[in-house]
Amino acid sequence: MKKAFLFIFSAIALLNLVSCYEDEGNYDYVDLQRFIVDTTGVNMSITVTQFDQLSVPSRLVYDGNKGDLDYYWVAYKNETYGDNPSDTLARTENLNEEITLSPGSYLLEFLAVVKETGRRSSMQYNLTVESAVGSGLLVFYKKNDVCDVDIVKTKTVVGSLTEDKLVRNIYSRIDDNVKLHGKPWLIACVGSDYIELLTDCDGTRVSPDDMGKMSDWSGMFWDTPTNCLPQGFFDAGWGSVALVNDGEVFYLNGGWAAGGPLYPGGKTMNNDTYYAAPWVIFAYGGEPFCYDMWHGRFLTCASWSSLFQPAGDEKLRDLKMEMYYMGKGYSGSTSAYYAFGVMKSLEDTSWHLYAVNANTNPSDCKLVADFDMSQAPEFNNALYYDFSTVSPLFYYASATSVYVCPFTLDNATAAIPSAPSWTCPAGEEITYMKLFTQDGIGVEESLAYKLLMVATWNGSEGKVYLLKTDLATGVIDTTPIETFGGFGEVGSIAFKSN
């Protein structure tokens, strides 16, 4: 018992000795400050429309000096996370940036790093970027010597919209280093495959999803032409397209090859040469139909054989005519159309409007009607033309005025207009005129050929007018349905359906 008591007493004494010991050693202590991202109650999924501003607070909690930190907002394509980042969006604590990422799914990571020690804190979000290039009117223009594209999302043609929205510079915002120079004269949406952009000295294909570059000029052809002189581009509507470059027709049959490179049109079946006017329509069997300016004749490509042959009888093979425009027009049938050509005689300088039935075997093509347009006001000064395929109406425009000319095929008579149907405001000049040929999306009834799109330029601003035109008479309501401004000098407009 005595031994047990002595043991307990010794233990207590030892504890007292330890508790009273003062450690006078020199040690470094680390103060573990709070360094976290507080996402309590925060939705970790973010959706933004391309080109919109995205604001995301870091929600960083740090007890130290935030001036000692580096910040990174990095977006990774989901399938490439851990590899090179798709883009570093910002180097600031809070994200507040315009999003130019291509549409798709991303992992968005916020990272804060202590500069001196490398200590870090991070957070990840699921980011979805939706396309800004939805449905609407693509406006192709030149501003400050560079071409660009805006999209007009208007409830006039897209009925599901609750308000109009105009998204600027959707071509240059993707990559400012990819510039298109020259005069813009055509933008075309080729189904869901691509969008064609052509100037008078350059061309490119871009994605319909985000306007990202798919191909430059050389990539559009199997054999790139020596000269880059695009003059016309035409879409048959089923993936078959044709492009006129320096008088030569390049084309692509649709189907599985849609969106592929273009084949050269080559020579004619007689092994002679041709120089195509800058317009092609797709006629019988989906074959390209054009006008040979060198020999005054219409040509068609024989079953996409790369060899052109003269179309029609002798009347269509030796025309002393210069072509100023060709397009599809009214034939009296809802299942076919005629090729209409604006022609000027090389013999007496008279003006004519030819209607040619090209929807038949090439040898059976014939001239249906020859309208004398010599007395039409300002016809010799006309710059833009278009035809309705649902009504016998012909539209043409000078620099300042639009005229409508109803016609009758049976007796080849045209109701020559006595005055303009629409005149642009003072100080403006017309740079583009075309009928809206689509139905529209989600509108109560088809808009096809009921809207006339006219673009003007006043030296500093381009405008687009949407005008209502009567299907039966062609009469144009002088008060625009809508007017959009702020463009450069507009060269072409295309409707994009998502």
Coordinates of C-alpha atoms in Angstrom, one line a residue:
M1 CA 0.0 0.0 0.0
K2 CA 2.9 2.3 0.9
K3 CA 4.6 1.6 -2.4
A4 CA 1.4 2.5 -4.4
F5 CA 1.0 5.8 -2.6
L6 CA 4.6 6.7 -3.4
F7 CA 4.1 5.9 -7.1
I8 CA 1.0 8.1 -7.4
F9 CA 2.7 11.0 -5.6
S10 CA 5.7 10.8 -7.9
A11 CA 3.4 10.9 -11.0
I12 CA 1.6 14.0 -9.8
A13 CA 4.9 15.7 -9.0
L14 CA 6.2 14.9 -12.5
L15 CA 3.1 16.4 -14.1
N16 CA 3.4 19.6 -12.2
L17 CA 7.0 19.9 -13.3
V18 CA 6.1 19.5 -17.0
S19 CA 3.1 22.0 -16.8
C20 CA 5.3 24.6 -15.3
Y21 CA 8.0 24.3 -18.0
E22 CA 8.4 27.4 -20.3
D23 CA 9.4 26.6 -23.9
E24 CA 11.9 29.4 -24.8
G25 CA 12.8 27.8 -28.1
N26 CA 12.6 29.8 -31.4
Y27 CA 9.9 28.2 -33.7
D28 CA 8.0 29.4 -36.9
Y29 CA 4.2 29.0 -36.7
V30 CA 1.9 29.0 -39.9
D31 CA -1.4 30.8 -39.5
L32 CA -3.8 28.8 -41.7
Q33 CA -6.0 31.6 -43.0
R34 CA -9.3 30.9 -44.6
F35 CA -8.8 30.5 -48.4
I36 CA -12.0 29.0 -49.9
V37 CA -14.7 29.6 -52.6
D38 CA -18.1 29.8 -50.9
T39 CA -20.7 28.4 -53.3
T40 CA -23.4 27.7 -50.7
G41 CA -26.7 27.8 -52.5
V42 CA -25.2 28.7 -55.8
N43 CA -26.3 27.0 -59.1
M44 CA -23.2 25.5 -60.6
S45 CA -24.6 25.4 -64.1
I46 CA -24.4 28.5 -66.2
T47 CA -25.9 29.2 -69.7
V48 CA -24.9 32.2 -71.8
T49 CA -25.5 33.3 -75.4
Q50 CA -22.4 33.8 -77.5
F51 CA -21.3 37.4 -77.6
D52 CA -23.3 38.3 -74.5
Q53 CA -21.7 39.6 -71.3
L54 CA -21.1 36.9 -68.6
S55 CA -20.7 38.1 -65.0
V56 CA -19.8 35.5 -62.3
P57 CA -18.5 36.6 -58.8
S58 CA -15.6 34.6 -57.5
R59 CA -17.2 34.3 -54.0
L60 CA -13.6 33.9 -52.7
V61 CA -13.1 34.1 -48.9
Y62 CA -9.5 35.0 -48.0
D63 CA -8.3 36.3 -44.8
G64 CA -5.0 37.6 -46.2
N65 CA -4.2 40.4 -48.6
K66 CA -5.9 39.7 -52.0
G67 CA -3.2 41.8 -53.7
D68 CA -1.0 38.7 -53.1
L69 CA -3.2 36.6 -55.4
D70 CA -3.2 35.7 -59.1
Y71 CA -6.6 34.9 -60.6
Y72 CA -7.6 32.8 -63.6
W73 CA -11.0 32.1 -65.3
V74 CA -10.4 29.3 -67.7
A75 CA -12.8 27.5 -70.1
Y76 CA -12.1 23.9 -71.1
K77 CA -14.0 22.0 -73.7
N78 CA -15.5 19.1 -71.7
E79 CA -13.8 16.5 -73.8
T80 CA -10.3 18.2 -73.5
Y81 CA -10.3 19.0 -69.8
G82 CA -6.8 18.5 -68.4
D83 CA -5.2 19.4 -71.8
N84 CA -4.7 22.9 -73.1
P85 CA -7.5 25.2 -72.1
S86 CA -9.9 26.4 -74.8
D87 CA -9.5 30.0 -73.6
T88 CA -8.4 32.0 -70.7
L89 CA -11.4 34.3 -70.3
A90 CA -10.0 36.7 -67.6
R91 CA -7.3 37.3 -65.0
T92 CA -9.5 39.2 -62.6
E93 CA -11.1 38.1 -59.3
N94 CA -14.6 38.4 -60.7
L95 CA -15.6 37.4 -64.3
N96 CA -17.2 40.1 -66.4
E97 CA -16.5 39.4 -70.0
E98 CA -18.1 39.2 -73.4
I99 CA -18.1 35.5 -74.3
T100 CA -16.8 34.7 -77.8
L101 CA -16.4 30.9 -77.3
S102 CA -18.0 28.7 -79.9
P103 CA -21.4 27.3 -79.0
G104 CA -21.0 24.1 -76.9
S105 CA -20.4 22.7 -73.4
Y106 CA -17.5 23.8 -71.3
L107 CA -16.0 23.3 -67.9
L108 CA -15.4 26.8 -66.5
E109 CA -12.8 26.9 -63.7
F110 CA -12.0 29.8 -61.3
L111 CA -8.5 29.6 -59.8
A112 CA -6.9 31.8 -57.2
V113 CA -3.2 31.3 -56.4
V114 CA -1.0 32.8 -53.7
K115 CA 1.9 34.2 -55.6
E116 CA 4.6 33.5 -53.0
T117 CA 3.6 30.0 -51.9
G118 CA 1.6 28.6 -54.8
R119 CA -1.2 27.8 -52.4
R120 CA -4.5 27.7 -54.4
S121 CA -8.2 27.5 -54.2
S122 CA -10.6 26.8 -57.1
M123 CA -14.1 26.1 -58.2
Q124 CA -15.6 24.6 -61.3
Y125 CA -18.9 25.3 -63.1
N126 CA -20.7 23.7 -66.0
L127 CA -20.9 26.3 -68.8
T128 CA -23.2 26.1 -71.8
V129 CA -22.6 28.6 -74.6
E130 CA -25.6 28.9 -76.9
S131 CA -25.4 30.2 -80.5
A132 CA -26.1 33.9 -81.1
V133 CA -26.4 33.1 -84.8
G134 CA -30.0 31.9 -84.6
S135 CA -32.8 32.7 -87.0
G136 CA -32.9 36.1 -88.6
L137 CA -31.6 38.3 -91.4
L138 CA -27.8 38.2 -92.0
V139 CA -26.6 41.6 -93.2
F140 CA -23.3 41.6 -95.1
Y141 CA -21.7 45.0 -95.3
K142 CA -18.4 46.9 -95.5
K143 CA -17.3 49.4 -92.9
N144 CA -13.9 51.0 -92.5
D145 CA -12.6 49.0 -95.5
V146 CA -13.4 45.7 -93.8
C147 CA -16.4 43.4 -94.4
D148 CA -18.5 42.1 -91.5
V149 CA -21.9 40.6 -90.7
D150 CA -24.7 41.6 -88.3
I151 CA -27.8 39.5 -87.6
V152 CA -31.2 41.1 -87.3
K153 CA -33.5 39.0 -85.2
T154 CA -36.9 40.5 -86.0
K155 CA -40.3 39.3 -85.0
T156 CA -41.4 40.3 -88.5
V157 CA -39.9 37.1 -90.0
V158 CA -39.4 35.0 -86.8
G159 CA -42.8 34.9 -85.1
S160 CA -41.6 33.4 -81.8
L161 CA -39.5 36.4 -80.9
T162 CA -41.0 38.8 -78.4
E163 CA -38.7 41.7 -79.3
D164 CA -36.2 42.6 -82.0
K165 CA -32.5 42.1 -81.3
L166 CA -29.6 43.1 -83.4
V167 CA -26.3 41.4 -82.8
R168 CA -23.3 43.2 -84.4
N169 CA -20.1 41.9 -85.9
I170 CA -20.8 38.2 -85.6
Y171 CA -18.1 37.5 -88.2
S172 CA -15.2 39.6 -86.9
R173 CA -15.9 38.8 -83.3
I174 CA -15.0 35.2 -83.8
D175 CA -11.5 36.0 -85.0
D176 CA -10.5 39.6 -85.7
N177 CA -7.5 38.4 -87.7
V178 CA -9.6 36.7 -90.3
K179 CA -10.6 39.7 -92.4
L180 CA -12.6 39.8 -95.7
H181 CA -11.6 42.7 -98.0
G182 CA -13.2 44.0 -101.2
K183 CA -16.8 44.9 -101.9
P184 CA -19.4 42.6 -100.3
W185 CA -21.9 41.4 -102.8
L186 CA -23.2 38.0 -101.6
I187 CA -24.1 36.1 -98.4
A188 CA -25.9 32.8 -98.8
C189 CA -27.0 30.1 -96.3
V190 CA -26.6 26.7 -97.9
G191 CA -28.9 24.6 -95.8
S192 CA -27.3 23.6 -92.4
D193 CA -24.0 23.0 -94.1
Y194 CA -22.3 26.4 -94.3
I195 CA -22.7 30.1 -95.0
E196 CA -21.0 31.5 -98.1
L197 CA -19.4 35.0 -97.9
L198 CA -18.2 36.5 -101.2
T199 CA -16.7 39.8 -102.1
D200 CA -15.5 41.0 -105.5
C201 CA -12.0 39.7 -104.7
D202 CA -12.3 37.1 -101.9
G203 CA -14.5 34.4 -100.4
T204 CA -14.9 32.1 -97.4
R205 CA -17.2 29.5 -95.9
V206 CA -18.2 29.8 -92.3
S207 CA -20.1 27.7 -89.8
P208 CA -23.9 28.4 -89.5
D209 CA -23.6 27.8 -85.8
D210 CA -21.0 30.4 -84.8
M211 CA -19.7 32.0 -88.0
G212 CA -16.3 30.3 -87.4
K213 CA -14.2 29.8 -90.5
M214 CA -14.6 26.5 -92.3
S215 CA -12.7 27.2 -95.5
D216 CA -10.9 30.0 -97.2
W217 CA -11.1 30.7 -100.9
S218 CA -8.7 28.0 -102.0
G219 CA -10.4 25.3 -99.9
M220 CA -13.6 25.8 -101.7
F221 CA -12.4 24.1 -104.9
W222 CA -10.9 20.8 -106.1
D223 CA -8.7 22.9 -108.4
T224 CA -8.3 26.5 -107.2
P225 CA -8.8 28.9 -110.1
T226 CA -5.9 31.1 -111.0
N227 CA -7.8 34.3 -110.5
C228 CA -9.9 35.1 -107.5
L229 CA -12.7 37.0 -109.2
P230 CA -16.0 35.6 -107.7
Q231 CA -19.0 36.9 -109.7
G232 CA -22.0 34.8 -108.7
F233 CA -23.1 32.1 -106.3
F234 CA -26.3 30.1 -106.6
D235 CA -27.9 27.5 -104.3
A236 CA -30.4 25.1 -105.8
G237 CA -31.8 24.3 -102.3
W238 CA -30.9 20.7 -102.1
G239 CA -27.1 21.0 -101.5
S240 CA -26.3 21.7 -105.2
V241 CA -24.5 24.9 -105.7
A242 CA -22.8 26.8 -108.5
L243 CA -20.2 29.6 -108.4
V244 CA -19.1 31.8 -111.3
N245 CA -15.5 32.9 -111.1
D246 CA -14.0 35.0 -113.8
G247 CA -16.5 33.6 -116.3
E248 CA -16.1 30.0 -115.4
V249 CA -18.8 28.0 -113.7
F250 CA -17.8 25.8 -110.8
Y251 CA -20.5 23.5 -109.3
L252 CA -21.3 20.7 -106.9
N253 CA -24.0 18.2 -107.1
G254 CA -25.9 17.8 -103.8
G255 CA -26.6 14.7 -101.8
W256 CA -23.7 13.1 -99.9
A257 CA -21.3 15.6 -101.3
A258 CA -23.1 18.7 -100.0
G259 CA -20.7 21.1 -98.5
G260 CA -17.7 19.7 -100.4
P261 CA -15.4 21.5 -102.8
L262 CA -16.5 22.7 -106.2
Y263 CA -15.7 21.1 -109.5
P264 CA -14.7 23.2 -112.5
G265 CA -17.2 23.6 -115.3
G266 CA -14.5 23.0 -117.9
K267 CA -15.2 23.6 -121.6
T268 CA -18.3 22.9 -123.8
M269 CA -19.0 19.6 -125.5
N270 CA -17.6 21.1 -128.7
N271 CA -14.3 21.8 -126.9
D272 CA -14.7 25.6 -127.4
T273 CA -14.6 28.3 -124.7
Y274 CA -17.3 30.3 -122.9
Y275 CA -17.5 33.2 -120.5
A276 CA -20.5 32.9 -118.3
A277 CA -22.5 36.0 -117.2
P278 CA -22.5 36.2 -113.3
W279 CA -25.8 34.4 -112.9
V280 CA -26.8 30.7 -112.9
I281 CA -30.1 29.1 -112.3
F282 CA -30.8 25.4 -111.8
A283 CA -33.0 24.1 -114.6
Y284 CA -34.1 20.7 -115.9
G285 CA -32.7 17.8 -113.8
G286 CA -31.0 20.3 -111.5
E287 CA -28.5 21.2 -114.1
P288 CA -26.9 24.7 -114.1
F289 CA -28.2 27.0 -116.8
C290 CA -26.2 30.1 -117.7
Y291 CA -25.5 32.7 -120.5
D292 CA -22.3 32.7 -122.5
M293 CA -21.3 36.4 -123.0
W294 CA -18.7 35.6 -125.6
H295 CA -20.9 33.8 -128.0
G296 CA -24.4 35.2 -127.1
R297 CA -25.9 31.8 -126.2
F298 CA -27.5 30.0 -123.3
L299 CA -25.6 26.9 -122.0
T300 CA -26.6 24.1 -119.7
C301 CA -24.4 21.4 -118.1
A302 CA -25.2 17.9 -119.4
S303 CA -26.1 15.8 -116.3
W304 CA -23.3 17.3 -114.3
S305 CA -20.8 15.9 -116.8
S306 CA -18.5 19.0 -116.5
L307 CA -19.2 19.7 -120.1
F308 CA -21.6 22.5 -121.2
Q309 CA -23.7 22.4 -124.3
P310 CA -25.8 25.0 -126.0
A311 CA -29.4 25.1 -124.9
G312 CA -32.5 25.5 -127.1
D313 CA -32.8 26.2 -130.8
E314 CA -30.9 28.5 -133.0
K315 CA -32.7 31.5 -131.6
L316 CA -31.0 31.0 -128.2
R317 CA -27.6 30.2 -129.7
D318 CA -26.8 33.4 -131.5
L319 CA -28.1 36.3 -129.6
K320 CA -26.6 39.8 -130.1
M321 CA -27.4 40.5 -126.5
E322 CA -25.5 41.5 -123.4
M323 CA -27.0 40.1 -120.1
Y324 CA -27.4 42.4 -117.1
Y325 CA -29.2 39.9 -114.8
M326 CA -30.8 36.5 -114.7
G327 CA -33.1 35.0 -112.1
K328 CA -36.0 32.7 -111.5
G329 CA -39.5 34.0 -112.3
Y330 CA -43.2 33.3 -112.7
S331 CA -44.2 30.6 -115.3
G332 CA -47.9 30.2 -114.5
S333 CA -47.1 26.9 -112.7
T334 CA -46.4 26.3 -109.0
S335 CA -44.1 23.4 -109.7
A336 CA -41.7 25.1 -112.2
Y337 CA -40.4 28.5 -113.1
Y338 CA -38.9 30.3 -116.1
A339 CA -35.4 31.8 -116.4
F340 CA -35.8 35.6 -116.9
G341 CA -32.9 37.6 -118.3
V342 CA -32.4 41.3 -118.5
M343 CA -30.8 41.9 -121.9
K344 CA -29.5 44.9 -123.8
S345 CA -29.2 44.6 -127.6
L346 CA -25.7 45.1 -129.0
E347 CA -27.2 46.3 -132.3
D348 CA -29.7 49.0 -131.4
T349 CA -29.2 49.4 -127.6
S350 CA -32.8 48.5 -126.9
W351 CA -33.6 46.8 -123.6
H352 CA -35.4 43.5 -123.3
L353 CA -36.7 41.1 -120.7
Y354 CA -36.5 37.5 -121.9
A355 CA -38.5 34.6 -120.4
V356 CA -36.9 31.3 -121.2
N357 CA -38.4 27.9 -120.4
A358 CA -35.3 26.0 -119.1
N359 CA -37.3 23.3 -117.3
T360 CA -37.0 20.9 -120.1
N361 CA -34.4 18.9 -122.0
P362 CA -31.6 21.3 -123.0
S363 CA -32.5 20.9 -126.7
D364 CA -36.1 21.9 -126.0
C365 CA -35.4 25.1 -124.2
K366 CA -37.2 28.0 -125.9
L367 CA -37.9 31.7 -125.7
V368 CA -41.4 32.1 -124.2
A369 CA -41.6 35.9 -124.3
D370 CA -39.6 39.0 -125.2
F371 CA -40.7 42.1 -123.3
D372 CA -39.5 45.4 -124.7
M373 CA -38.4 47.5 -121.7
S374 CA -36.8 50.4 -123.6
Q375 CA -39.5 52.8 -122.5
A376 CA -39.4 51.8 -118.8
P377 CA -38.4 54.8 -116.6
E378 CA -34.7 54.7 -115.5
F379 CA -34.3 51.2 -116.9
N380 CA -31.0 52.1 -118.5
N381 CA -29.8 53.2 -115.0
A382 CA -31.2 50.2 -113.2
L383 CA -28.7 48.5 -110.8
Y384 CA -30.8 45.8 -109.0
Y385 CA -33.4 43.4 -110.3
D386 CA -35.7 40.6 -108.9
F387 CA -38.6 38.5 -110.0
S388 CA -41.5 36.9 -108.1
T389 CA -42.0 33.2 -108.8
V390 CA -45.6 33.2 -107.5
S391 CA -46.9 36.3 -109.4
P392 CA -46.1 37.8 -112.8
L393 CA -44.1 40.7 -111.3
F394 CA -40.7 42.2 -112.1
Y395 CA -38.9 44.6 -109.7
Y396 CA -36.0 46.8 -110.6
A397 CA -34.2 49.7 -108.8
S398 CA -32.1 52.6 -109.7
A399 CA -29.8 54.4 -107.2
T400 CA -32.8 56.0 -105.5
S401 CA -36.1 54.4 -106.6
V402 CA -37.8 51.0 -106.9
Y403 CA -40.1 50.2 -109.8
V404 CA -42.6 47.3 -110.2
C405 CA -43.6 46.0 -113.6
P406 CA -46.5 43.5 -113.9
F407 CA -46.4 41.4 -117.1
T408 CA -48.5 39.0 -119.1
L409 CA -46.7 36.0 -120.6
D410 CA -49.4 35.0 -123.2
N411 CA -49.0 38.2 -125.3
A412 CA -45.6 39.3 -124.0
T413 CA -46.8 42.6 -122.7
A414 CA -45.5 44.5 -119.7
A415 CA -47.3 47.2 -117.8
I416 CA -44.5 49.8 -118.0
P417 CA -44.6 51.8 -114.7
S418 CA -45.2 55.5 -114.9
A419 CA -43.6 56.4 -111.6
P420 CA -41.5 54.7 -108.9
S421 CA -43.3 52.5 -106.4
W422 CA -40.9 53.5 -103.6
T423 CA -38.2 56.1 -103.3
C424 CA -35.5 56.1 -100.6
P425 CA -35.1 59.1 -98.2
A426 CA -33.1 62.1 -99.4
G427 CA -29.4 61.7 -99.1
E428 CA -29.5 57.9 -99.3
E429 CA -28.7 55.6 -102.2
I430 CA -29.9 52.0 -102.8
T431 CA -27.2 49.4 -102.4
Y432 CA -29.3 46.2 -102.4
M433 CA -32.8 45.1 -103.3
K434 CA -34.3 41.6 -103.1
L435 CA -37.6 40.0 -102.4
F436 CA -37.9 37.9 -99.2
T437 CA -38.5 34.4 -100.7
Q438 CA -38.9 32.3 -97.5
D439 CA -42.0 31.6 -95.5
G440 CA -40.7 33.0 -92.3
I441 CA -40.7 31.1 -89.0
G442 CA -43.7 30.9 -86.8
V443 CA -45.6 33.7 -88.6
E444 CA -49.3 33.4 -89.2
E445 CA -49.0 33.0 -93.0
S446 CA -46.2 32.7 -95.5
L447 CA -44.2 35.9 -96.1
A448 CA -42.7 34.6 -99.4
Y449 CA -42.6 37.5 -101.9
K450 CA -44.6 39.7 -99.7
L451 CA -41.6 41.5 -98.3
L452 CA -39.1 43.6 -100.2
M453 CA -35.7 44.1 -98.6
V454 CA -34.0 47.3 -99.6
A455 CA -30.7 48.5 -98.2
T456 CA -29.4 52.1 -98.5
W457 CA -26.2 54.1 -97.8
N458 CA -25.8 57.8 -97.0
G459 CA -22.0 57.9 -96.9
S460 CA -21.7 57.0 -93.2
E461 CA -24.6 54.6 -92.3
G462 CA -26.3 51.7 -93.9
K463 CA -30.0 51.0 -93.4
V464 CA -32.3 48.1 -94.2
Y465 CA -35.9 48.7 -95.0
L466 CA -38.5 45.9 -94.9
L467 CA -41.3 46.9 -97.2
K468 CA -44.7 45.2 -97.7
T469 CA -45.5 44.4 -101.4
D470 CA -48.9 43.2 -102.7
L471 CA -48.7 39.7 -104.3
A472 CA -51.3 40.5 -107.0
T473 CA -50.3 44.0 -108.1
G474 CA -46.8 44.5 -106.7
V475 CA -47.9 47.8 -105.1
I476 CA -45.4 48.7 -102.3
D477 CA -46.5 50.2 -99.0
T478 CA -44.4 53.3 -98.8
T479 CA -44.3 53.1 -95.0
P480 CA -41.7 50.4 -94.0
I481 CA -42.8 47.6 -91.7
E482 CA -39.4 48.0 -90.0
T483 CA -36.2 49.9 -90.4
F484 CA -32.8 48.9 -89.1
G485 CA -29.7 51.1 -89.1
G486 CA -26.1 51.2 -87.9
F487 CA -24.6 49.1 -90.7
G488 CA -21.8 49.8 -93.1
E489 CA -22.5 49.8 -96.8
V490 CA -24.7 46.8 -97.3
G491 CA -24.0 44.4 -100.2
S492 CA -26.2 41.4 -99.5
I493 CA -28.8 40.0 -97.1
A494 CA -29.7 36.4 -96.4
F495 CA -32.4 34.7 -94.2
K496 CA -31.0 32.1 -91.8
S497 CA -33.4 29.6 -90.3
N498 CA -32.1 27.8 -87.3

